[in-house]
XYZ file of C-alpha atoms in Angstrom:
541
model
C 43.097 -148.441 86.013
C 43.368 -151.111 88.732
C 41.446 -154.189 87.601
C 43.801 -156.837 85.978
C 42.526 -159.697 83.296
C 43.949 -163.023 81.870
C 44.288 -161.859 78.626
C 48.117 -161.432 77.924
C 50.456 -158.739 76.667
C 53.751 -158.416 75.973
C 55.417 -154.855 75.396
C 58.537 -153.471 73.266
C 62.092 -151.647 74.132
C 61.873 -148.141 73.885
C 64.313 -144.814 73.393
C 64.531 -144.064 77.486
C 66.964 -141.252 76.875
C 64.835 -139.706 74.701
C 61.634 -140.163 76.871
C 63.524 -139.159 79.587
C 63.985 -135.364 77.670
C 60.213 -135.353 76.816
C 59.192 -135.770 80.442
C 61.355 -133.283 82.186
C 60.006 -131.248 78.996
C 56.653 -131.789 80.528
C 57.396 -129.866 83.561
C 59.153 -127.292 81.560
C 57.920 -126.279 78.826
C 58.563 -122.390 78.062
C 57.809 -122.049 74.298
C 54.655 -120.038 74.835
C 52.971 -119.385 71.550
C 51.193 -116.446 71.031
C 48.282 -116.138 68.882
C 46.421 -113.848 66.589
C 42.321 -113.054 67.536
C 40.215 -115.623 65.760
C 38.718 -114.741 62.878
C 34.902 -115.789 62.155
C 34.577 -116.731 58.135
C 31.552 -117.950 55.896
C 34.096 -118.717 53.059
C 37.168 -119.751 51.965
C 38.290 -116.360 50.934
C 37.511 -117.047 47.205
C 34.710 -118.090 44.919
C 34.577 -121.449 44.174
C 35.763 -121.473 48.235
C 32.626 -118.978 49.347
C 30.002 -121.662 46.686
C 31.185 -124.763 48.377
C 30.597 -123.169 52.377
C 27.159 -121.940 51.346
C 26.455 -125.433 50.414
C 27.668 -126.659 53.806
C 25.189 -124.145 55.417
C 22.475 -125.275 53.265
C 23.367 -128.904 54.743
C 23.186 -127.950 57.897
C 21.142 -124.413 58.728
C 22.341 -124.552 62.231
C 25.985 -124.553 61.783
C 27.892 -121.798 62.922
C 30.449 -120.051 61.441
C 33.425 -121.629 61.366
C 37.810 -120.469 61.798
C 40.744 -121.987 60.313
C 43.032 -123.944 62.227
C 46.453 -123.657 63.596
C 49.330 -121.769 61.042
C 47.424 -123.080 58.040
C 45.382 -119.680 57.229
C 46.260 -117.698 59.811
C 44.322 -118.225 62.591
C 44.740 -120.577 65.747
C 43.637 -121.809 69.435
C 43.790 -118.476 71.596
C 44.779 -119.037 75.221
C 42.304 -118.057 77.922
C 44.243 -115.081 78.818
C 44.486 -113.964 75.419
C 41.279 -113.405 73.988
C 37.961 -113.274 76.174
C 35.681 -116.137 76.556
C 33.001 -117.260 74.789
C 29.559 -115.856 76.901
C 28.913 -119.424 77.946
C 31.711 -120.510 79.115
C 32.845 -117.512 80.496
C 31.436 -117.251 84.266
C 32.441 -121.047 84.961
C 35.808 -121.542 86.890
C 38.416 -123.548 85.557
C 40.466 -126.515 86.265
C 44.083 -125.651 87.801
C 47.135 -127.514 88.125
C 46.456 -129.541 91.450
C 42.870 -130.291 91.198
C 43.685 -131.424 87.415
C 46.940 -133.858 88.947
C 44.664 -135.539 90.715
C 41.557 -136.123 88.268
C 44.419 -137.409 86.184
C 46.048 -139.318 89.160
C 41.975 -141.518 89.158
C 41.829 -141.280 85.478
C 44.787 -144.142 85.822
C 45.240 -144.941 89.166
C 43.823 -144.302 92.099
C 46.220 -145.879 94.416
C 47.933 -149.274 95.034
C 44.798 -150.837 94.922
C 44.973 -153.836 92.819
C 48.747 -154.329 92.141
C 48.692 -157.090 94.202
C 48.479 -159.765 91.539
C 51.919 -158.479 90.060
C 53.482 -160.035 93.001
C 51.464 -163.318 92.921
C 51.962 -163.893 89.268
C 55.740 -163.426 89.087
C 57.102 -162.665 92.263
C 58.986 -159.830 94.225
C 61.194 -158.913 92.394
C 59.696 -158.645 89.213
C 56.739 -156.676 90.187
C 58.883 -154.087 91.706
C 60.976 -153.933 88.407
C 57.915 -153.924 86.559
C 56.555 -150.743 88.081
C 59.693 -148.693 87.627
C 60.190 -150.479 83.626
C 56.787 -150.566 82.378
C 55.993 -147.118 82.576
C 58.505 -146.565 79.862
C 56.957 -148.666 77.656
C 53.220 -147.843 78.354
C 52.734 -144.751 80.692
C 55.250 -142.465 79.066
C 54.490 -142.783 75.123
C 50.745 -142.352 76.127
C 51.226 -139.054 78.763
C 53.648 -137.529 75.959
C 51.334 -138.134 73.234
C 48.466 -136.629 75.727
C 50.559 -133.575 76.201
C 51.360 -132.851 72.805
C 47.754 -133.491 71.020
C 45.650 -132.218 74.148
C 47.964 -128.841 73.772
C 47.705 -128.678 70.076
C 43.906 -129.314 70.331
C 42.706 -128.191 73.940
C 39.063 -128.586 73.660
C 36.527 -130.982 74.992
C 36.752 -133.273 72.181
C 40.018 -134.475 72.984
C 41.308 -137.812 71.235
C 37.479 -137.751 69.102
C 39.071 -134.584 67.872
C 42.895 -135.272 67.088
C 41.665 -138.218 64.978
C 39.048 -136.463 63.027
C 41.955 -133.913 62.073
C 44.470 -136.257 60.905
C 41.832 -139.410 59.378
C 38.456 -137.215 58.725
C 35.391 -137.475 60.855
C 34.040 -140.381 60.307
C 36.912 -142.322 62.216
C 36.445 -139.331 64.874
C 32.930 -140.436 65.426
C 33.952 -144.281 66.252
C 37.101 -142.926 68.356
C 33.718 -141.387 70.268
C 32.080 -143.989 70.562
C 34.407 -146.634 71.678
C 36.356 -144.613 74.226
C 32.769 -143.317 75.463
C 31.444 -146.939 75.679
C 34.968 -148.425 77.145
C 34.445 -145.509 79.691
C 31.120 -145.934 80.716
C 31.626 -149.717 81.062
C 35.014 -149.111 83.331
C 33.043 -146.654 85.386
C 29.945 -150.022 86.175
C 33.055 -151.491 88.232
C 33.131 -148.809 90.500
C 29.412 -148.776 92.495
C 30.173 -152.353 92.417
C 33.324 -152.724 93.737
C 32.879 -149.496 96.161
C 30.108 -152.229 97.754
C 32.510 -155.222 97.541
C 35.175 -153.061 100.104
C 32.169 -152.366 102.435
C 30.225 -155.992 102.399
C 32.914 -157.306 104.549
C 31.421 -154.368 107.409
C 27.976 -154.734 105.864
C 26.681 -157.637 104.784
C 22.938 -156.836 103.744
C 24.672 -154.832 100.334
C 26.526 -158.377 100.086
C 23.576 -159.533 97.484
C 19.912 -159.090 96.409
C 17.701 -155.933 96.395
C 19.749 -154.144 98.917
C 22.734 -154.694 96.628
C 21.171 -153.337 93.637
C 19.189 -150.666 95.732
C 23.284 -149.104 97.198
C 24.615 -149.120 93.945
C 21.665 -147.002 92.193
C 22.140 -144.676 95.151
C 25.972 -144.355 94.907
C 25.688 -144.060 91.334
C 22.879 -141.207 92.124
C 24.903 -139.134 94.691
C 28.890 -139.656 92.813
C 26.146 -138.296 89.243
C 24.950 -135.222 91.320
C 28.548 -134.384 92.308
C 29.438 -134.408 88.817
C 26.270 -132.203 87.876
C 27.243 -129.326 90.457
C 30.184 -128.483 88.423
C 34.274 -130.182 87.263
C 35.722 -127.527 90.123
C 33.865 -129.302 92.439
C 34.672 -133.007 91.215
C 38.398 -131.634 90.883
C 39.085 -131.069 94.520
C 36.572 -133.655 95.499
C 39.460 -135.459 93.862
C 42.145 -133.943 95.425
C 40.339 -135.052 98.984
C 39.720 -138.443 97.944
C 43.616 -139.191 96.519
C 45.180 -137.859 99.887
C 42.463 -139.893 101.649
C 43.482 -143.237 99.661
C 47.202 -142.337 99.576
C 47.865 -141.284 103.286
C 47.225 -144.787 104.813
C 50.380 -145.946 102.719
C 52.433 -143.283 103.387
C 52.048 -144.325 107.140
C 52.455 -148.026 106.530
C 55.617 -146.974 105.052
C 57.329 -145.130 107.855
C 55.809 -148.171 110.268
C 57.404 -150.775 107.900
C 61.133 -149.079 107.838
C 62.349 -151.248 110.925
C 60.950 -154.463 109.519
C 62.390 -154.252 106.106
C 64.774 -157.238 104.423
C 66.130 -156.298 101.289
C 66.785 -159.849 100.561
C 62.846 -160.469 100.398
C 62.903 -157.946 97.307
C 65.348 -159.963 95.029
C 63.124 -163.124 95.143
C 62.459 -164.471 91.574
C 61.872 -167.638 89.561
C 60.670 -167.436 86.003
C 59.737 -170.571 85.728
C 56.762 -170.288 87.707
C 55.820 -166.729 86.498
C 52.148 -166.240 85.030
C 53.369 -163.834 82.093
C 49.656 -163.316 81.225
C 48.661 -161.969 84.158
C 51.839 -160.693 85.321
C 51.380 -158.137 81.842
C 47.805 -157.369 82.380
C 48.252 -156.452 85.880
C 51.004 -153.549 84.687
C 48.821 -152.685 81.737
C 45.533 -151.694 83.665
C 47.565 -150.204 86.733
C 49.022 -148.002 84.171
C 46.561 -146.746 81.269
C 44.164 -144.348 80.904
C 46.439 -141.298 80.713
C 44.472 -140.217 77.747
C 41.260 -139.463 79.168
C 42.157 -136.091 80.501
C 42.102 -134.748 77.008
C 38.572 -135.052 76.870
C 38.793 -132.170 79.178
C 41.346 -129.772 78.067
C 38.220 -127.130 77.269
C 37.789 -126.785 81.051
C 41.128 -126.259 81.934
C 42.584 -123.109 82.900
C 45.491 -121.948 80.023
C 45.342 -125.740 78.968
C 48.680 -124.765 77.401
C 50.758 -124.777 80.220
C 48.384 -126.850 82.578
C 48.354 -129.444 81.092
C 52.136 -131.137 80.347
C 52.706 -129.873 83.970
C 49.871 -132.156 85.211
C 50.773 -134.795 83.677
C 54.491 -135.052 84.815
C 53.121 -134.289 88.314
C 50.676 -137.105 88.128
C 52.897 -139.829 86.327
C 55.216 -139.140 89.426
C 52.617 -139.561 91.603
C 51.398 -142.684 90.327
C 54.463 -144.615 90.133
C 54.980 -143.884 93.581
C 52.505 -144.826 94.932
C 52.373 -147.965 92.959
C 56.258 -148.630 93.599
C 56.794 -147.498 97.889
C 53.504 -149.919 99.319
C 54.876 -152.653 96.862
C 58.547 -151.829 98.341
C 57.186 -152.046 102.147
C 54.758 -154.405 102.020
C 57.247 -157.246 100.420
C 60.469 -156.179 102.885
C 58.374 -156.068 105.763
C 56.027 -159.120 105.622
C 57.419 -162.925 105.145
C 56.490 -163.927 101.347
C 53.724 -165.924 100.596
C 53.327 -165.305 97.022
C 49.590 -167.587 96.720
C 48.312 -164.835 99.325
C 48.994 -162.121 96.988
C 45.881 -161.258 95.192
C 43.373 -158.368 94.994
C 42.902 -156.743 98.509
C 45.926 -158.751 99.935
C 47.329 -155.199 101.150
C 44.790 -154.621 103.872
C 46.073 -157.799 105.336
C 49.817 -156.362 104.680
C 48.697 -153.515 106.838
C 47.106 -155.854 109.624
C 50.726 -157.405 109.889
C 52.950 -154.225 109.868
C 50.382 -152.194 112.103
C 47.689 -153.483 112.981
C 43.911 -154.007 112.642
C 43.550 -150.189 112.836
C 45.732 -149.636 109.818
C 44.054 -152.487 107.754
C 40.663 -150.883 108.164
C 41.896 -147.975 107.162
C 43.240 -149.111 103.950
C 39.782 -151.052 103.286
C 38.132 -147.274 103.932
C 40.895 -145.880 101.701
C 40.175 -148.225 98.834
C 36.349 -147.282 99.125
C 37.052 -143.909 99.070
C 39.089 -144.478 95.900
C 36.641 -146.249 93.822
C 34.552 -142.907 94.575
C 37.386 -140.662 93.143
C 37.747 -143.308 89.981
C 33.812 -142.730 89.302
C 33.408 -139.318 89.992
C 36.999 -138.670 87.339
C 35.798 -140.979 84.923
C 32.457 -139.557 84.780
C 33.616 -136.091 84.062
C 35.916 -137.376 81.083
C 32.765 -139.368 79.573
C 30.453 -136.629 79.838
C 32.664 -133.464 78.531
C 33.860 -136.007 75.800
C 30.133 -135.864 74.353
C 29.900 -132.311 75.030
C 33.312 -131.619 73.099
C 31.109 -133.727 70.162
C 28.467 -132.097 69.776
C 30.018 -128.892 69.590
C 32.337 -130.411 66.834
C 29.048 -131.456 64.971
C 28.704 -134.782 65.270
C 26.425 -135.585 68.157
C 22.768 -133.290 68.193
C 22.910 -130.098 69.531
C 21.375 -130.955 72.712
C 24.460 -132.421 74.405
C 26.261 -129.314 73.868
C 23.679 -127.596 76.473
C 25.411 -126.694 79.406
C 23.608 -126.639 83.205
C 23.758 -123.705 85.248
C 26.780 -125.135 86.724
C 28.596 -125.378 83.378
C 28.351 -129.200 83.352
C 26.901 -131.171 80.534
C 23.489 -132.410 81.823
C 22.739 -134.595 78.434
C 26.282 -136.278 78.571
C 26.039 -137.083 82.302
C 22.525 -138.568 82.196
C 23.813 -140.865 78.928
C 26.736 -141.565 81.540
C 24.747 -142.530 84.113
C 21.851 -144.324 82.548
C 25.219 -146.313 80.721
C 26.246 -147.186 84.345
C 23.336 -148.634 86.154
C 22.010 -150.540 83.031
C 25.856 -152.124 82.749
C 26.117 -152.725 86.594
C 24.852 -156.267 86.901
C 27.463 -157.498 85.072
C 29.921 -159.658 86.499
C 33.303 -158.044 86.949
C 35.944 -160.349 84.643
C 32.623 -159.480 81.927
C 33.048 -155.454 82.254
C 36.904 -155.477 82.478
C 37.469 -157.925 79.173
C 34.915 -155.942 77.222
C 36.557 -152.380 78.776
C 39.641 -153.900 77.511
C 39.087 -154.961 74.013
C 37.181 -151.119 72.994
C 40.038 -149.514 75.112
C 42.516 -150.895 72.558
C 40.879 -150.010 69.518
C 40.746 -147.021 70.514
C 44.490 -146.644 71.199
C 45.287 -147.705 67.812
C 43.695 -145.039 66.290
C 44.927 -142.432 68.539
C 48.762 -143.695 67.677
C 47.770 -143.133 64.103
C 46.701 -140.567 64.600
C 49.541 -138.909 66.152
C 52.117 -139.849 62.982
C 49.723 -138.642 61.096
C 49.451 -135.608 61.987
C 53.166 -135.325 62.579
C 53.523 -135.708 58.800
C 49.966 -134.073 57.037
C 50.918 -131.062 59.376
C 54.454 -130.813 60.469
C 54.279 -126.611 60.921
C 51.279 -127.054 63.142
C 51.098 -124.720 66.769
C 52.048 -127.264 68.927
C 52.611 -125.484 72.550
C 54.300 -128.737 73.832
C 56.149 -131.207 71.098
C 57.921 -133.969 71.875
C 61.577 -133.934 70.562
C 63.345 -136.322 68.209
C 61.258 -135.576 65.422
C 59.386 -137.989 62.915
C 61.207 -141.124 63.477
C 61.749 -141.051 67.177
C 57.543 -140.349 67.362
C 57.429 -143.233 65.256
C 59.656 -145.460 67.205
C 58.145 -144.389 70.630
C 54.491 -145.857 69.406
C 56.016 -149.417 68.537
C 56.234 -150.493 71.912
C 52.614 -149.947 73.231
C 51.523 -150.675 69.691
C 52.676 -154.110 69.641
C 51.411 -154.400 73.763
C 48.019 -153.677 71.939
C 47.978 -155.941 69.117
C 48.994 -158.873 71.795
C 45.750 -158.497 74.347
C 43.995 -158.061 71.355
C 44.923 -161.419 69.802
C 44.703 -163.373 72.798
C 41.028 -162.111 73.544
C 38.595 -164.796 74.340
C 35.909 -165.694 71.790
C 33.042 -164.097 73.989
C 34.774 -161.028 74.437
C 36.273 -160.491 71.042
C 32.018 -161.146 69.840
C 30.598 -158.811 72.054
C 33.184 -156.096 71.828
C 33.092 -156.429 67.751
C 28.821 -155.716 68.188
C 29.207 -152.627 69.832
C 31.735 -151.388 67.093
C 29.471 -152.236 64.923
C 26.801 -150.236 66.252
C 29.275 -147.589 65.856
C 29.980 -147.863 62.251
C 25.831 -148.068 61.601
C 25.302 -145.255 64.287
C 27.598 -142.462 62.452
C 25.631 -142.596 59.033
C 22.011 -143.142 60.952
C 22.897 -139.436 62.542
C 24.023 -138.133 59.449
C 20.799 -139.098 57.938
C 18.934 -137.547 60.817
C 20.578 -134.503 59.818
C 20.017 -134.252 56.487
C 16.500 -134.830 57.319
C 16.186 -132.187 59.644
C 14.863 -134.626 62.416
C 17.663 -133.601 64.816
C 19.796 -130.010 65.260
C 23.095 -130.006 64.939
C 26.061 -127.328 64.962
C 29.683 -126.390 64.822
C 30.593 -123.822 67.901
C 32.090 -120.885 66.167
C 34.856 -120.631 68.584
C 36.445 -123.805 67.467
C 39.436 -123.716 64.688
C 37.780 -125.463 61.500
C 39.847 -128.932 61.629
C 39.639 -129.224 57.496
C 41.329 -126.368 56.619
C 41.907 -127.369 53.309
C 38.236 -127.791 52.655
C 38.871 -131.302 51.414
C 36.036 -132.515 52.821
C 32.639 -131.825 52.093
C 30.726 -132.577 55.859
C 31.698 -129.451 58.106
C 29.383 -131.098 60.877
C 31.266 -133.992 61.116
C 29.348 -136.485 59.894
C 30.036 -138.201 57.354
């Protein structure tokens, strides 16, 4: 995501050979797995097995029946083309490669916007090596770790799910409900900031009633395109990225006569602002994980998915790295001037006032394409929930367009009552649930790695236990660092809204037990305790 903070971070040294294997694995991936029809069960396939699943039904009268997982009983994820759809899911169309590049491409990106501080913090030289090092440490481990779980696991549920597999589902719910609440808070900026490009052109949505009047109305249209259906939003997406990205590509070309390597190398570390200089790579470079949250929509997630990602991580680092390259070796260096929105006046220099208003419509455009993405991943992530069990049966319901009307009015409502907010507020609270969240994904992913090492897992990244190990140090210790150096305000606020996490799982549990509120499994989901360790098959502990 663009925004950058003053909290710092530092990162780690990682295995680049080995990264560099898993990526190119990414866009080639031919183990295809092929797997048997599901099987629907009401038991374990024995007595004291068939006693303890009639007391789960007893629990809960609405849960469905339920499948084992993966190559523990027998039965596993069936691609699309293997086995037919389920009757409400069937009719909708699905996600394909390009449309799902570019959700993913706003998920983290959505252009240069906001890498400006990278050069005013430390300088040319080592925000260009930043943007071609840091992914490495950051982007990589987390797109990787995206391929392999979101393959393994490709329903809605997405990280909510891999961490209710490998640390049961009460840990599942929080992962929820902080990446749900760090979402909804990121996607506030965006009305906001969508209003900040334009106030320059319009000055009445500058402050007051007409301010607050544009973003409800943004917020309304960018929640309707959402509502009409993810095909829809995906190459709504695809529009918007080669809208934001083409204005670069022609400042590029324009800036080839004017470049000066020399103007790259520029450097002096003792004036670098390490804090910011981190934070600015960390934001411009997260996020990767969100598109998990909609590997049920994807068409044969199997394949789609480690293909999109490679496609997008490409993507994004180039059009991070090329406008940083060109707008430093074409324009004299005045590192002060290089803040947020600096680039428009890059343009102005290399072509023109044409060119800078074009960027400025550009970066609009893009904060649409960051809503509309975001949005989709917040909403399906509560759909992929409930139909796990652990959110009420209502925000499984679909609308006519396949979309998941509950999650996207939660979304939305979520927005507009965080939108008067200042923006340093929404970005250091964003921040702080963000890595929380991360830490229990990484866990997660080891876990799993050792609890259930023959696990179907369509795309796996190579080097085995210790190199999955060693390839989460790095962005684990990044985490651990911005979380430390949190202010006191944020670190408060963030640590009440876990808290109404931790109170929130058991207060639906209860609601369940009493029968105040419906809940269900969807029988077409693997059952994610296969053992039947655990006594909850709704999810809620």
């Amino acid at each position: 995501m663009n925004p950058s903070v003053d909290d710092s971070a530092a990162g780690g040294i990682v295995n680049h050979q080995q990264q560099g294997s898993a990526v190119a694995k990414l866009c080639n991936d031919h183990q295809e797995v092929r797997s048997p029809p599901r099987k629907e069960t009401s038991g374990r396939g024995d007595g004291s097995g068939g006693d303890k699943d009639a007391e789960k039904l007893r629990r809960t009268d609405s849960r469905q029946a339920s499948v084992e997982m993966g190559d523990y009983n027998g039965a596993e994820y069936v691609d699309l083309e293997e086995a037919p759809s389920s009757p409400s899911t069937q009719k909708f169309r699905k996600v394909s490669v390009l449309p799902l590049v570019f959700l993913i491409f706003y998920e983290v990106s959505g252009g240069p916007f906001g890498i400006e501080d990278s050069v005013g913090a430390a300088g040319p030289l080592l925000a260009l090596l930043g943007f071609l090092v840091f992914p490495f440490i950051w982007s990589i481990p987390e797109a990787l770790i995206t391929a392999e779980m979101g393959t393994m696991f490709p329903e809605n549920g997405g990280y909510v799910v891999w961490v209710s597999s490998a640390l049961g589902p009460y840990w599942g719910f929080q992962q929820g409900w902080m990446k749900w609440l760090s979402g909804v808070i990121d996607n506030a900026l965006y009305p906001v900031l969508f209003l900040d490009y334009l106030k320059s052109a319009v000055p009445l949505v500058s402050h007051g009633f007409p301010r607050a009047a544009a973003v409800g109305i943004i917020t309304v249209v960018l929640t309707y395109m959402n509502y009409r259906g993810l095909s829809i939003v995906g190459w709504a997406a695809v529009l918007l990225g080669l809208v934001s990205i083409l204005p670069f590509v022609v400042m590029c070309f324009i800036a080839i006569p004017r470049l000066k390597p020399s103007r790259w190398l520029v450097v002096d570390l003792k004036t670098v602002d390490w804090s910011l200089y981190l934070n600015t790579l960390f934001w411009n470079l997260n996020y990767w994980d969100s598109i998990s949250t909609l590997a049920g929509e994807v068409h044969n997630p199997r394949k789609t998915l480690p293909k999109a990602l490679f496609y997008a991580l490409i993507l994004i680092v180039c059009s991070y790295f090329f406008p940083l390259l060109a707008g430093l070796g074409a324009t004299p260096l005045n590192q002060q001037l290089w803040t947020d929105g600096y680039l428009a006046d890059v343009a102005k220099i290399i072509g023109g006032v044409w060119l800078s208003w074009w960027i400025q419509g550009a970066a609009a455009m893009s904060n649409m394409g960051m809503f509309v993405a975001e949005m989709s991943s917040d909403s399906f992530q509560l759909l992929g929930m409930a139909e796990r069990g652990m959110l009420p049966e209502v925000f499984g319901k679909r609308s006519r367009h396949g979309t998941p009307l509950i999650g996207i009015l939660f979304s939305a409502s979520g927005v507009l009552l965080l939108s008067w907010l200042s923006f340093d507020e929404i970005v250091a609270a964003e921040n702080f649930l963000y890595c929380f969240g991360m830490i229990l994904e990484f866990i997660a992913f080891i876990m799993l790695r050792i609890k259930q090492p023959n696990a179907s897992r369509p795309f796996k990244i190579p080097g085995g236990l210790i190199g999955a190990i060693l390839m989460c140090i790095p962005p684990t210790i990044l985490i651990v660092v911005v979380l430390v150096l949190s202010s006191v305000k944020v670190m408060v606020v963030s640590l009440i809204a876990v808290a109404i996490g931790l109170v929130l799982q058991p207060a639906l549990k209860y609601a369940e037990r009493k029968r105040w509120m419906k809940f269900s499994v969807s029988s077409t989901l693997p059952d994610l305790d296969p053992t039947g360790t655990n006594d909850d098959t709704s999810l809620v502990e």
